[in-house]
Coordinates of C-alpha atoms (C1' of nucleotides) in Angstrom, one line a residue:
Chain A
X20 CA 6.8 2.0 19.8
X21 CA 7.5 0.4 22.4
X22 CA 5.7 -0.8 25.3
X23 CA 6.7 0.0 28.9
X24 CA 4.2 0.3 32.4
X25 CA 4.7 3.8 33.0
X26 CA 1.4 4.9 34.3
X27 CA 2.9 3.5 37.6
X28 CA 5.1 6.0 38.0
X29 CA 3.2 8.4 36.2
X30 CA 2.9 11.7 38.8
X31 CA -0.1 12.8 37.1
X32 CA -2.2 10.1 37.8
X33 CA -3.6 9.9 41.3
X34 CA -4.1 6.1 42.4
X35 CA -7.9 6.3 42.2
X36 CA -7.8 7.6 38.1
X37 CA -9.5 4.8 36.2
X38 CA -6.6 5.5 33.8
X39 CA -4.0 4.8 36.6
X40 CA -1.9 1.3 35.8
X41 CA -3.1 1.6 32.3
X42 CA 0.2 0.1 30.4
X43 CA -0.4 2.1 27.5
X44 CA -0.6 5.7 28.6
X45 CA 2.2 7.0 27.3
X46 CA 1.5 5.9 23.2
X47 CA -2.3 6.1 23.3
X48 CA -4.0 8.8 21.3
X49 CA -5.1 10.3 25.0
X50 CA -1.5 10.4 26.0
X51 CA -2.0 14.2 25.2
X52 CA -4.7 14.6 27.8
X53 CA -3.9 15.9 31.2
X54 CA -5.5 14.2 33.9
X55 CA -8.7 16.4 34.3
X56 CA -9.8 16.1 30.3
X57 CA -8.3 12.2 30.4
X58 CA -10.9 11.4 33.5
X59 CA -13.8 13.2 31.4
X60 CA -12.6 11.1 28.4
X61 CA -12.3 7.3 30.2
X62 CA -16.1 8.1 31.6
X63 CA -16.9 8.0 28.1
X64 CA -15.5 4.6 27.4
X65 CA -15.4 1.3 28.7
X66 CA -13.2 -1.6 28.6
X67 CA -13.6 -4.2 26.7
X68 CA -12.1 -8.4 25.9
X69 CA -11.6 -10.7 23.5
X70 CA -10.2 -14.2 23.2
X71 CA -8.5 -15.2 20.7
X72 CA -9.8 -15.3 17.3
X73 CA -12.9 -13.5 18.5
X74 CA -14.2 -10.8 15.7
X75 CA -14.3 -7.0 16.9
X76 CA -15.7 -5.8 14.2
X77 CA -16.6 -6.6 10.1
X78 CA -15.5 -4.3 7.3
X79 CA -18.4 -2.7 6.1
X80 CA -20.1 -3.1 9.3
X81 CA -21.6 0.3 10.6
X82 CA -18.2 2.0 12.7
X83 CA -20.0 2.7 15.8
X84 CA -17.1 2.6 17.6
X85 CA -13.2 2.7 17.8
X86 CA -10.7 1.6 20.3
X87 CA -7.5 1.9 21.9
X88 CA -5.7 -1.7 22.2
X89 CA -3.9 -1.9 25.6
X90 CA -3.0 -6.0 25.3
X91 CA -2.7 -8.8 22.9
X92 CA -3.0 -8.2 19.3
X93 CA -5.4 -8.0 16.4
X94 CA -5.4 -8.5 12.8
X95 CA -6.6 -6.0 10.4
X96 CA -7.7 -7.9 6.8
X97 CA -10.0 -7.0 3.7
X98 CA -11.4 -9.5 1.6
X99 CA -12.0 -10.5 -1.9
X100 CA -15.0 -11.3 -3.3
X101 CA -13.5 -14.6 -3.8
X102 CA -12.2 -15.0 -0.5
X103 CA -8.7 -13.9 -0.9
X104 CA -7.9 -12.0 2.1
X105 CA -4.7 -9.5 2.5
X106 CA -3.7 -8.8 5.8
X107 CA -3.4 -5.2 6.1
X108 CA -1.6 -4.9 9.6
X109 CA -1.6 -5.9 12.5
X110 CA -3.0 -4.1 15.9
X111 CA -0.7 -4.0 18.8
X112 CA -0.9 -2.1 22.5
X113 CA -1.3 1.9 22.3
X114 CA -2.5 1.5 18.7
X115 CA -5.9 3.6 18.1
X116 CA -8.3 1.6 15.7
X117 CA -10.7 4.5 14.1
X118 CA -8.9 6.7 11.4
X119 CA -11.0 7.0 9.3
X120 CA -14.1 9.4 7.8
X121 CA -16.3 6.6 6.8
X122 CA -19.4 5.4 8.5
X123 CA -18.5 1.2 7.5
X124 CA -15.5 -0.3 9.2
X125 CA -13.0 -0.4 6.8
X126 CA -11.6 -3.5 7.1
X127 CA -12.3 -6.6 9.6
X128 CA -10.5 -6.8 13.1
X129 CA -9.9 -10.2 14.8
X130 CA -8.3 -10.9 17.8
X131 CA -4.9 -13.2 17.1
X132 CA -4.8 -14.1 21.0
X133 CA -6.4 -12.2 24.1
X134 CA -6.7 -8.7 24.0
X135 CA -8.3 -6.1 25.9
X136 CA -8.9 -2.6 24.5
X137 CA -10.5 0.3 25.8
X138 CA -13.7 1.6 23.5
X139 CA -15.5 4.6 23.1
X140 CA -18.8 5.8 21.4
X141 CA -18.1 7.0 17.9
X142 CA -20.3 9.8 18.5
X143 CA -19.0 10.8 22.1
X144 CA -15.9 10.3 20.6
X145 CA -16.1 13.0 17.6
X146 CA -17.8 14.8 20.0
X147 CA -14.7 14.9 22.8
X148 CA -12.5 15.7 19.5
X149 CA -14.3 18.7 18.5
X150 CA -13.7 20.0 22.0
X151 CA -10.2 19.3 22.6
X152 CA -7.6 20.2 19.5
X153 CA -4.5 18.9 20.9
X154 CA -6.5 15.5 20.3
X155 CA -7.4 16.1 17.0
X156 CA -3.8 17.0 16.2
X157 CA -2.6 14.0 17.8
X158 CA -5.3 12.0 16.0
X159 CA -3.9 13.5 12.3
X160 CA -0.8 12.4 13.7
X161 CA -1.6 8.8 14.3
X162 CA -3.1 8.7 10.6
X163 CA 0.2 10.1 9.2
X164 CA 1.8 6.9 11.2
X165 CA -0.8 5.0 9.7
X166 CA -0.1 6.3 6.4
X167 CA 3.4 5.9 6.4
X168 CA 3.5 2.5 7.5
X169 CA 1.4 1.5 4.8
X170 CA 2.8 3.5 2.1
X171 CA 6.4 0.8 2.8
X172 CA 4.3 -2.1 2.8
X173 CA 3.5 -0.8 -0.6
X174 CA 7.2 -1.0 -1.6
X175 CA 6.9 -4.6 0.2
X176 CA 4.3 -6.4 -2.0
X177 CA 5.3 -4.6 -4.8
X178 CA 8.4 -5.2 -5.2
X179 CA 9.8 -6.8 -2.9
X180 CA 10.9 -10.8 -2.8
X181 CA 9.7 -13.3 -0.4
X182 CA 13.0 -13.6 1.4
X183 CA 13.1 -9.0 1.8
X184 CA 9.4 -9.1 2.7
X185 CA 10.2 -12.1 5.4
X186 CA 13.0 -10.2 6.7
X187 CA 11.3 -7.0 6.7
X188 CA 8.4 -8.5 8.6
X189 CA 10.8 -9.9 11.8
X190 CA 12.8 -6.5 11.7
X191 CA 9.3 -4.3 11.7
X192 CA 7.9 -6.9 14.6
X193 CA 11.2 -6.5 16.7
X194 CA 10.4 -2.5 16.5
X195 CA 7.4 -3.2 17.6
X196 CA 8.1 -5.8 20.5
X197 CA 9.0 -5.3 24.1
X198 CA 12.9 -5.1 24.0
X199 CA 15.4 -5.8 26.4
X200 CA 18.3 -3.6 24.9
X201 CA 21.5 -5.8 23.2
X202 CA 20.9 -8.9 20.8
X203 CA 19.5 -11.1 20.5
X204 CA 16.5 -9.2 19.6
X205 CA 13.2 -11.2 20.8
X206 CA 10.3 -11.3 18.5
X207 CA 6.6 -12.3 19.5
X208 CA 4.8 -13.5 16.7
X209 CA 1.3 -14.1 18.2
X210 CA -0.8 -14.9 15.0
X211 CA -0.3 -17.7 13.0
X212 CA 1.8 -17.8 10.1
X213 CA -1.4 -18.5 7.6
X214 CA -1.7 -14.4 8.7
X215 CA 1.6 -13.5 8.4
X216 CA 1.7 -14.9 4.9
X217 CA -1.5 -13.1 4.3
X218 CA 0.0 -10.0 5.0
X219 CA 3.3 -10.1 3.0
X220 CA 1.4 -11.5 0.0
X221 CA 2.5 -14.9 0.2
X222 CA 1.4 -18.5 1.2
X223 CA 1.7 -20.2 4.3
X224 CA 4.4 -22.7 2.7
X225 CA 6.9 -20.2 1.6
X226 CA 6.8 -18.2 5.0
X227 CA 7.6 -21.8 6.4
X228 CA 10.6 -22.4 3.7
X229 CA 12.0 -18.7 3.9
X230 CA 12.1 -19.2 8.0
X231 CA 13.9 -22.4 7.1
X232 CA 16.3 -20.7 5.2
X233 CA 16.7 -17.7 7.9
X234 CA 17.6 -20.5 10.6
X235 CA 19.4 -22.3 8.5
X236 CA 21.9 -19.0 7.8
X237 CA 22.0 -18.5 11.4
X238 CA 19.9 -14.9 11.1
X239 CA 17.6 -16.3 13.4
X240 CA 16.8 -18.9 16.0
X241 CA 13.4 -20.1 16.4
X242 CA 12.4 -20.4 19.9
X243 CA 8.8 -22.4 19.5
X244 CA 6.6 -20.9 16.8
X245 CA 5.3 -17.8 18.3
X246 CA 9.0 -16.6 18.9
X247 CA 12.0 -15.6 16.9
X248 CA 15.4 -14.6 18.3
X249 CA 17.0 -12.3 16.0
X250 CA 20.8 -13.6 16.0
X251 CA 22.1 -11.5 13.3
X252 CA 20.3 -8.3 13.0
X253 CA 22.7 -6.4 10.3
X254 CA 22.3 -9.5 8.3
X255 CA 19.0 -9.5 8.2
X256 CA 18.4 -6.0 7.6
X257 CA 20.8 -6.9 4.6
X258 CA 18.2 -9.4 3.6
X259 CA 15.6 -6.7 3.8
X260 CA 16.4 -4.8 0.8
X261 CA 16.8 -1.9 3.2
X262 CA 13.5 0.6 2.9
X263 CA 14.3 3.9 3.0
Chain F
X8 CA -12.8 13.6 -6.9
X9 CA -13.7 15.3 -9.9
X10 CA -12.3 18.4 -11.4
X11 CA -14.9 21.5 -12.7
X12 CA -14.4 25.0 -12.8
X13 CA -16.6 25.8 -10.4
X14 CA -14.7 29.5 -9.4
X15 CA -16.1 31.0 -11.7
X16 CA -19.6 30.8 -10.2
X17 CA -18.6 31.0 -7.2
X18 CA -20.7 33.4 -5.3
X19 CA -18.4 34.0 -2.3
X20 CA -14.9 35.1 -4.2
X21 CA -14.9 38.2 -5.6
X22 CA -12.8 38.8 -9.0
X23 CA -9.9 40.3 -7.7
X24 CA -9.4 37.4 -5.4
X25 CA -6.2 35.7 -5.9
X26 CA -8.2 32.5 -5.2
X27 CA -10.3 33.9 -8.1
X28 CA -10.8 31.5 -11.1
X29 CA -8.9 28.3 -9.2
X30 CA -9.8 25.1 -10.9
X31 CA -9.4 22.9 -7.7
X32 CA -11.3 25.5 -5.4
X33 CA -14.2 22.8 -4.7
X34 CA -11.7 20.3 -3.8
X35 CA -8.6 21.3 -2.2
X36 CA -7.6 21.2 1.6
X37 CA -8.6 25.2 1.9
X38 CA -11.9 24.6 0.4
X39 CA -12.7 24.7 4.3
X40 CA -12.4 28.3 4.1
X41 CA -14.4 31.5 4.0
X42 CA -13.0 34.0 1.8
X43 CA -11.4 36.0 4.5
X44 CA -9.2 33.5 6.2
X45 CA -8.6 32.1 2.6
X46 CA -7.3 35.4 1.5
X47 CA -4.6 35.1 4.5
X48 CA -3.9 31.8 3.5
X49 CA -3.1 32.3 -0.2
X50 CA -0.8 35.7 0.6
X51 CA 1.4 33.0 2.4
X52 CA 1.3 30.4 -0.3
X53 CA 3.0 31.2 -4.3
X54 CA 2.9 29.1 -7.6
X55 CA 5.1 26.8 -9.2
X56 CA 5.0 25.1 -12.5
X57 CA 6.8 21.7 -13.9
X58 CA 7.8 20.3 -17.0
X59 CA 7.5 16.8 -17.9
X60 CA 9.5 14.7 -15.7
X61 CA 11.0 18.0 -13.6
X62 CA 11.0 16.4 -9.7
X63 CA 9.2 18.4 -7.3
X64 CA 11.1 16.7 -4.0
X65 CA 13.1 13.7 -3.5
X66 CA 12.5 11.4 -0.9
X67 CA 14.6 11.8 2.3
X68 CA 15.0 15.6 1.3
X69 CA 13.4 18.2 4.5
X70 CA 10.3 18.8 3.4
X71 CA 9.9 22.2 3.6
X72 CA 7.0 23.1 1.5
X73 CA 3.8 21.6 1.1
X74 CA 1.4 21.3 -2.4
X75 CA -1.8 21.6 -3.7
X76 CA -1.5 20.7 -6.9
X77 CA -4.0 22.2 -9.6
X78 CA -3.0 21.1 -13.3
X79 CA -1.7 18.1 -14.3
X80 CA -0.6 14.9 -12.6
X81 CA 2.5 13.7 -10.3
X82 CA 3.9 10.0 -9.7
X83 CA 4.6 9.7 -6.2
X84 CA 7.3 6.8 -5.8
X85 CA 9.9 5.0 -3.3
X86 CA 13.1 3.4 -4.2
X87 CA 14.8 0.4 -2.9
X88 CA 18.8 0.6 -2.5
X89 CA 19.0 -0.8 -5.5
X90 CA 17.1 0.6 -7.7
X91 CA 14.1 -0.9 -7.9
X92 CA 10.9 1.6 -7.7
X93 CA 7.4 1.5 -6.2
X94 CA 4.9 4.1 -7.8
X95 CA 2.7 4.7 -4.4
X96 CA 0.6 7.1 -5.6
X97 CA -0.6 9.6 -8.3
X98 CA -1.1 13.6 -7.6
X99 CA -4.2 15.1 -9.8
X100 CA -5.7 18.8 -9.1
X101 CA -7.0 18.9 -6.1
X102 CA -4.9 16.3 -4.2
X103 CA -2.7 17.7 -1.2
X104 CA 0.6 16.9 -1.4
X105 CA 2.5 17.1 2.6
X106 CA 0.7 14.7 4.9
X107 CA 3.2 13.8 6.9
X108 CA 4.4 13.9 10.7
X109 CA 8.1 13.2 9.7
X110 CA 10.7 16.3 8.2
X111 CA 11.6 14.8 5.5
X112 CA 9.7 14.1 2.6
X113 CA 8.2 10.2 2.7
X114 CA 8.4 9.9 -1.3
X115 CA 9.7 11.0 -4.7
X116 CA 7.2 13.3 -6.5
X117 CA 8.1 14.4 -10.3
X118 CA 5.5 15.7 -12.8
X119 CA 4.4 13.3 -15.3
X120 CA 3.2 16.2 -17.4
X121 CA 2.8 19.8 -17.6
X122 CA 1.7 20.5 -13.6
X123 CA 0.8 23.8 -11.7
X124 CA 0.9 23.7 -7.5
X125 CA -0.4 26.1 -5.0
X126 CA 3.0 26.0 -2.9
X127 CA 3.2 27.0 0.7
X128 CA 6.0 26.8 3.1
X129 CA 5.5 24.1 5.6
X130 CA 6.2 26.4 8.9
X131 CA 3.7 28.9 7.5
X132 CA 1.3 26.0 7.0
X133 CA 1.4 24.4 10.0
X134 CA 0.8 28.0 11.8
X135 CA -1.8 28.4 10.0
X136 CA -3.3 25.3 10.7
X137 CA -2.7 25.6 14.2
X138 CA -5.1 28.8 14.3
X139 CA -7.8 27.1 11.8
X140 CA -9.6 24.0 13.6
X141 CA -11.5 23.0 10.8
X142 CA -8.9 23.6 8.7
X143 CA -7.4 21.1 11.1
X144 CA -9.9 18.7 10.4
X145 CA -9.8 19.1 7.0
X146 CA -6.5 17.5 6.7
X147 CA -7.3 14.8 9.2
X148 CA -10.0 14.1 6.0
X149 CA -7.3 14.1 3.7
X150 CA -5.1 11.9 5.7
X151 CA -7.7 9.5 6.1
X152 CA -8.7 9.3 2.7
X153 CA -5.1 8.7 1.4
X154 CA -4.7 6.0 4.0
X155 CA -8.3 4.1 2.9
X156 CA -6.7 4.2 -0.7
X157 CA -3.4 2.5 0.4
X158 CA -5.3 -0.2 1.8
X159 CA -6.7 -0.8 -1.1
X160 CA -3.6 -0.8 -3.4
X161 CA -2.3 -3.0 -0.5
X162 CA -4.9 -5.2 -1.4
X163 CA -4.2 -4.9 -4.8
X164 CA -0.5 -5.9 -4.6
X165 CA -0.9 -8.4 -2.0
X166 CA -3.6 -10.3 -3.9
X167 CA -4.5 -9.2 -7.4
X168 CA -3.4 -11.1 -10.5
X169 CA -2.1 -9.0 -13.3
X170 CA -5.3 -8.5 -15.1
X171 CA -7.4 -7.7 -11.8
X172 CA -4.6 -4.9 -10.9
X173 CA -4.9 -3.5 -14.3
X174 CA -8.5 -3.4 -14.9
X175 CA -9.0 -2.0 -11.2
X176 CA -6.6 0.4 -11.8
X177 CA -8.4 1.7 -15.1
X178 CA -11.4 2.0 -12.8
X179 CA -9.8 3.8 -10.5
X180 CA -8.3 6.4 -12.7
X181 CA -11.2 6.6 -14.4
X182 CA -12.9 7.4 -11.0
X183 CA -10.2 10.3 -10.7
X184 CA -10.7 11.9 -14.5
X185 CA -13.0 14.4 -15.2
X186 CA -15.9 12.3 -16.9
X187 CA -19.1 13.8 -18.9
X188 CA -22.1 11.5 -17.6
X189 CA -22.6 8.3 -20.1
X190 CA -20.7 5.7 -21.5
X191 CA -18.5 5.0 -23.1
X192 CA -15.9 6.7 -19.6
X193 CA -13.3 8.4 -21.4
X194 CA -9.9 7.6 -19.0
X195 CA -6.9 9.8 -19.6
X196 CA -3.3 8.0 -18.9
X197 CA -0.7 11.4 -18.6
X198 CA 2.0 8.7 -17.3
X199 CA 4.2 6.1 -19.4
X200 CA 3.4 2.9 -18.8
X201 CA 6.5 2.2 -16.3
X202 CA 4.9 4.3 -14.0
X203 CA 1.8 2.4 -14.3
X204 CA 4.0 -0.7 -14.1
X205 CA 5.8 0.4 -11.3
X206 CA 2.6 1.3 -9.4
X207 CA 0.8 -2.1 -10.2
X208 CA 4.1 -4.3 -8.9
X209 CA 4.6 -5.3 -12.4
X210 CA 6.5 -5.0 -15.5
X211 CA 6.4 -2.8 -18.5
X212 CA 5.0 -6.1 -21.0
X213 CA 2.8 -7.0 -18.8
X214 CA 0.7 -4.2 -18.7
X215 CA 0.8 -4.1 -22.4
X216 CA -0.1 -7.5 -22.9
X217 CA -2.7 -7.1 -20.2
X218 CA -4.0 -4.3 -22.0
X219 CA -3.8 -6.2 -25.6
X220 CA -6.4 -8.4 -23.7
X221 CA -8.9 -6.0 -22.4
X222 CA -8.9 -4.6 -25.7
X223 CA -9.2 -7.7 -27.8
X224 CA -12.3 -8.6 -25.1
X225 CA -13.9 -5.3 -26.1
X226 CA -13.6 -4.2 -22.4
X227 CA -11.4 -1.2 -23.9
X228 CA -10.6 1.0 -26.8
X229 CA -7.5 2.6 -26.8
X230 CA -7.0 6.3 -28.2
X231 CA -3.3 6.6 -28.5
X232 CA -1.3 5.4 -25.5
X233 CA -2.5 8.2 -22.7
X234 CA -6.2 7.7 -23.7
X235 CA -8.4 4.4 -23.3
X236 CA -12.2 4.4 -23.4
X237 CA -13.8 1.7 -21.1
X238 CA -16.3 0.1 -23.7
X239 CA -17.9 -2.0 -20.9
X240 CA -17.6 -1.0 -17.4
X241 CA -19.8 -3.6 -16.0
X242 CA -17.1 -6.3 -17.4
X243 CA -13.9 -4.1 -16.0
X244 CA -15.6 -4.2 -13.0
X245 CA -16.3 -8.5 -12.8
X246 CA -12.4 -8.4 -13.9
X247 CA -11.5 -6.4 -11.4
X248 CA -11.8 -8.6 -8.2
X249 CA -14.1 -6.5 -6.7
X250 CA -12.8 -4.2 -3.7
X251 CA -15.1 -4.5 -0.6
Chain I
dC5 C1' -3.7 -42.5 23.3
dG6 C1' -6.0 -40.6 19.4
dA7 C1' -8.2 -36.7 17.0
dG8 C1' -7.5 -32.5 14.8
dC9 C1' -5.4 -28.4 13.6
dG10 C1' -1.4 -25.8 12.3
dA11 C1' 3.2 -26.0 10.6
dT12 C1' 6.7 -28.1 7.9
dT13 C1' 8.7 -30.5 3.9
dG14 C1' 8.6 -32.3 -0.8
dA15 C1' 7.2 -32.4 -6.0
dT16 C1' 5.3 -30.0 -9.7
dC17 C1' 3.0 -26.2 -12.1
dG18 C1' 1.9 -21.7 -13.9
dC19 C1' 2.0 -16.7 -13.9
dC20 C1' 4.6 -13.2 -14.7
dA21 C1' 9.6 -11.7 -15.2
dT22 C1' 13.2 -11.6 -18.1
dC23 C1' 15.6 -11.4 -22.4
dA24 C1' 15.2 -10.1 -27.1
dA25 C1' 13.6 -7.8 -31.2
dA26 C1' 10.5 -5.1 -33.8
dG27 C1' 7.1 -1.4 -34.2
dT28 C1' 5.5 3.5 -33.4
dG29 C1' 5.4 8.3 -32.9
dG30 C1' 7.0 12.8 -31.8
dG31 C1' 10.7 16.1 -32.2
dT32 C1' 14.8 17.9 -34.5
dG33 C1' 17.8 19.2 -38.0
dG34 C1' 19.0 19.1 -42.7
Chain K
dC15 C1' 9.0 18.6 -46.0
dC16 C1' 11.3 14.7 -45.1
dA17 C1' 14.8 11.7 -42.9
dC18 C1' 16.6 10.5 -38.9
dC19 C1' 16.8 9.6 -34.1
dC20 C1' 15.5 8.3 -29.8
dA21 C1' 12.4 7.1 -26.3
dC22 C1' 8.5 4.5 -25.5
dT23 C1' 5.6 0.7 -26.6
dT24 C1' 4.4 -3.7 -28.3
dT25 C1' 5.1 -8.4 -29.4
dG26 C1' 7.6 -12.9 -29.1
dA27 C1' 10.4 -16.7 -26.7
dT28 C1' 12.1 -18.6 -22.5
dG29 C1' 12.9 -19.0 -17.6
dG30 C1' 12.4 -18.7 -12.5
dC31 C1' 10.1 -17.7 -8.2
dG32 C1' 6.5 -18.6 -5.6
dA33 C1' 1.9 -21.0 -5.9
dT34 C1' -0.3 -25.2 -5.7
dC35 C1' -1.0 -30.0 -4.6
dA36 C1' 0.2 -33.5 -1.4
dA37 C1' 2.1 -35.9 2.5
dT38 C1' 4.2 -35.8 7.0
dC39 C1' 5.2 -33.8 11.4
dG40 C1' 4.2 -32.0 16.0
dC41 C1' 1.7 -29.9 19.3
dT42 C1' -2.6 -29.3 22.1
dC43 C1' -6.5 -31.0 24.0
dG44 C1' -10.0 -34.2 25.0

DNA sequence: CGAGCGATTGATCGCCATCAAAGTGGGTGG
DNA sequence: CCACCCACTTTGATGGCGATCAATCGCTCG
């Protein structure tokens, strides 16, 4: 999953395509659209910002749209009643937010930093769908992504310990970072750790203290607080309590 | 997701349909069908019955049927290396068992009790899929559904104390159980309680004591170990932590 | 330089795990 | 029919991991 300009290069795009220089191309849901459906698509939509920490949208808020993240990130989180909030995932470029058959968003997405994202209609969008199987396909297959990634988190806050979840974390971010092949493996963490800790099911404190002890072991080198170099990746994935 | 015999009244199968008389017929992925394509769909498809604790697949085998299961109930789980187990899910009639973009199967499934599927060999499947849009569309359904329910058990692991995850998970099974209108909701447990342990992130005592507790409130009343009457559902409910 | 927020580090607490033992119930063989 | 067995469940006593409470650090921005 990882990201790479290719719509540069792209011999299917003709310089004047509003889809031309778009750095996610090649893992967005439309990636199976050649260039005449893709132009009918992109009319359809329209780009869209956000700084960071600005909402997209509210679980249980009417889904009258979904989107197609081509920078930054955003964090995906349900809520308590109480206001205990668990960090589903985490939205990076090419992912698709809309799988799902409801009409109420949900969960709540919030940018962690700037991201742009290209949106579409809901309605234009089902619409497009129902025209063009290859994208519903491709959309069943971006649920059975979704679906497997959360189905291992399961096996995360379940039973995992806060070291394995901690390790798991870095080794799932570096897969879904920008990598440079050979170590050490660099690992963006763009949201603060308060969301990172709301994700594995932990506090904010013990992320700090189990990155303490990561450092310390010389699995990783901390490089500010947004990134992580990945010194020892077999010893991490030790760590990890593996997955399956 | 409840289970009635609705076959029987079904106007649009005739008797000598093999489709005749199915318990899940309302429910299942080929409920999408008129009788005609679903007549080609069940010549390619066959039975298959489990005992108690007989595995259906093992996780990492190629997964080369998929399952509609239409008696009984299946724990769906993932192991660690070391042993340690995650319950992910639970199959009752009418859940689809094979959504999944990878070849080999994501999970463990064994019968918790007597079971019957509706087998079908994945190639044959996905052909037919391929040449049945809504069928198509159907699954997307089913994908998304599954998906919206591990969010919520990710909630539920992430951020639930021990009696929230067990009176939400009463709820939720009572949700799934066939269920004459009234109080007080009759909720039938077919697994042991390490299954429900292991799909709760806890231990085996814990969910007894928890239990013990909900009982002694006069939340519950429990009929042998696999049935438990929910005396006050309002009360369940306020224990439960909510969802939303 | 100071305010403020996020991150880190330290001290203590509590929930649930772990270890241990007793209870229960269903199935089998005598 | 009953005694036994074994697996599962329940109940009790203790312990540990991660939460909680609290203080300090460090960076960013005004």
């Amino acid at each position: 999953m990882q990201v790479r300009n290719l719509a540069a290069a792209d011999p299917h795009l003709e310089g004047d395509h509003p889809c031309f220089g778009c750095p996610v191309r090649e893992l967005a849901v439309c990636n199976t659209l050649a260039q005449g459906e893709l132009a009918a698509f992109r009319t359809s939509g329209s780009c869209r910002h956000l700084g960071a920490g600005d909402p997209l949208c509210w679980q249980g808020d009417e889904a009258t749209h979904v989107y197609t993240v081509t920078r930054g990130a955003l964090r995906l989180s349900k809520l308590l009643v109480d206001g205990r909030r668990q960090v589903t995932g985490f939205a990076f470029p090419g992912d698709f937010l809309g799988v799902t058959m409801e009409d109420e968003h949900p969960f709540t997405a919030e940018a962690v930093c700037e991201v742009e994202l290209c949106q579409f209609s809901r309605r234009r969008f089902d619409a497009f769908v129902d025209s063009h199987p290859h994208m519903e396909r491709r959309l069943y297959s971006a649920a059975a992504s979704e679906l497997a990634a959360a189905r291992d988190q399961l096996v995360l806050l379940g039973r995992k310990t806060a070291t394995e979840r901690l390790a798991s974390f870095l080794l799932e971010m570096a897969r879904r970072s920008d990598q440079s092949p050979g170590e050490p493996l660099r690992v963006m963490l763009p949201m603060p750790r308060n969301d990172i800790a709301d994700y594995l099911g932990l506090r904010i404190e013990t992320i700090s203290r189990e990155l303490g002890v990561l450092k310390t072991s010389g699995l990783v080198r901390m490089i500010g607080v947004h990134e992580i170099w990945i010194l020892d990746r077999r010893g991490l994935e030790q760590r990890s309590a593996g997955g399956q």
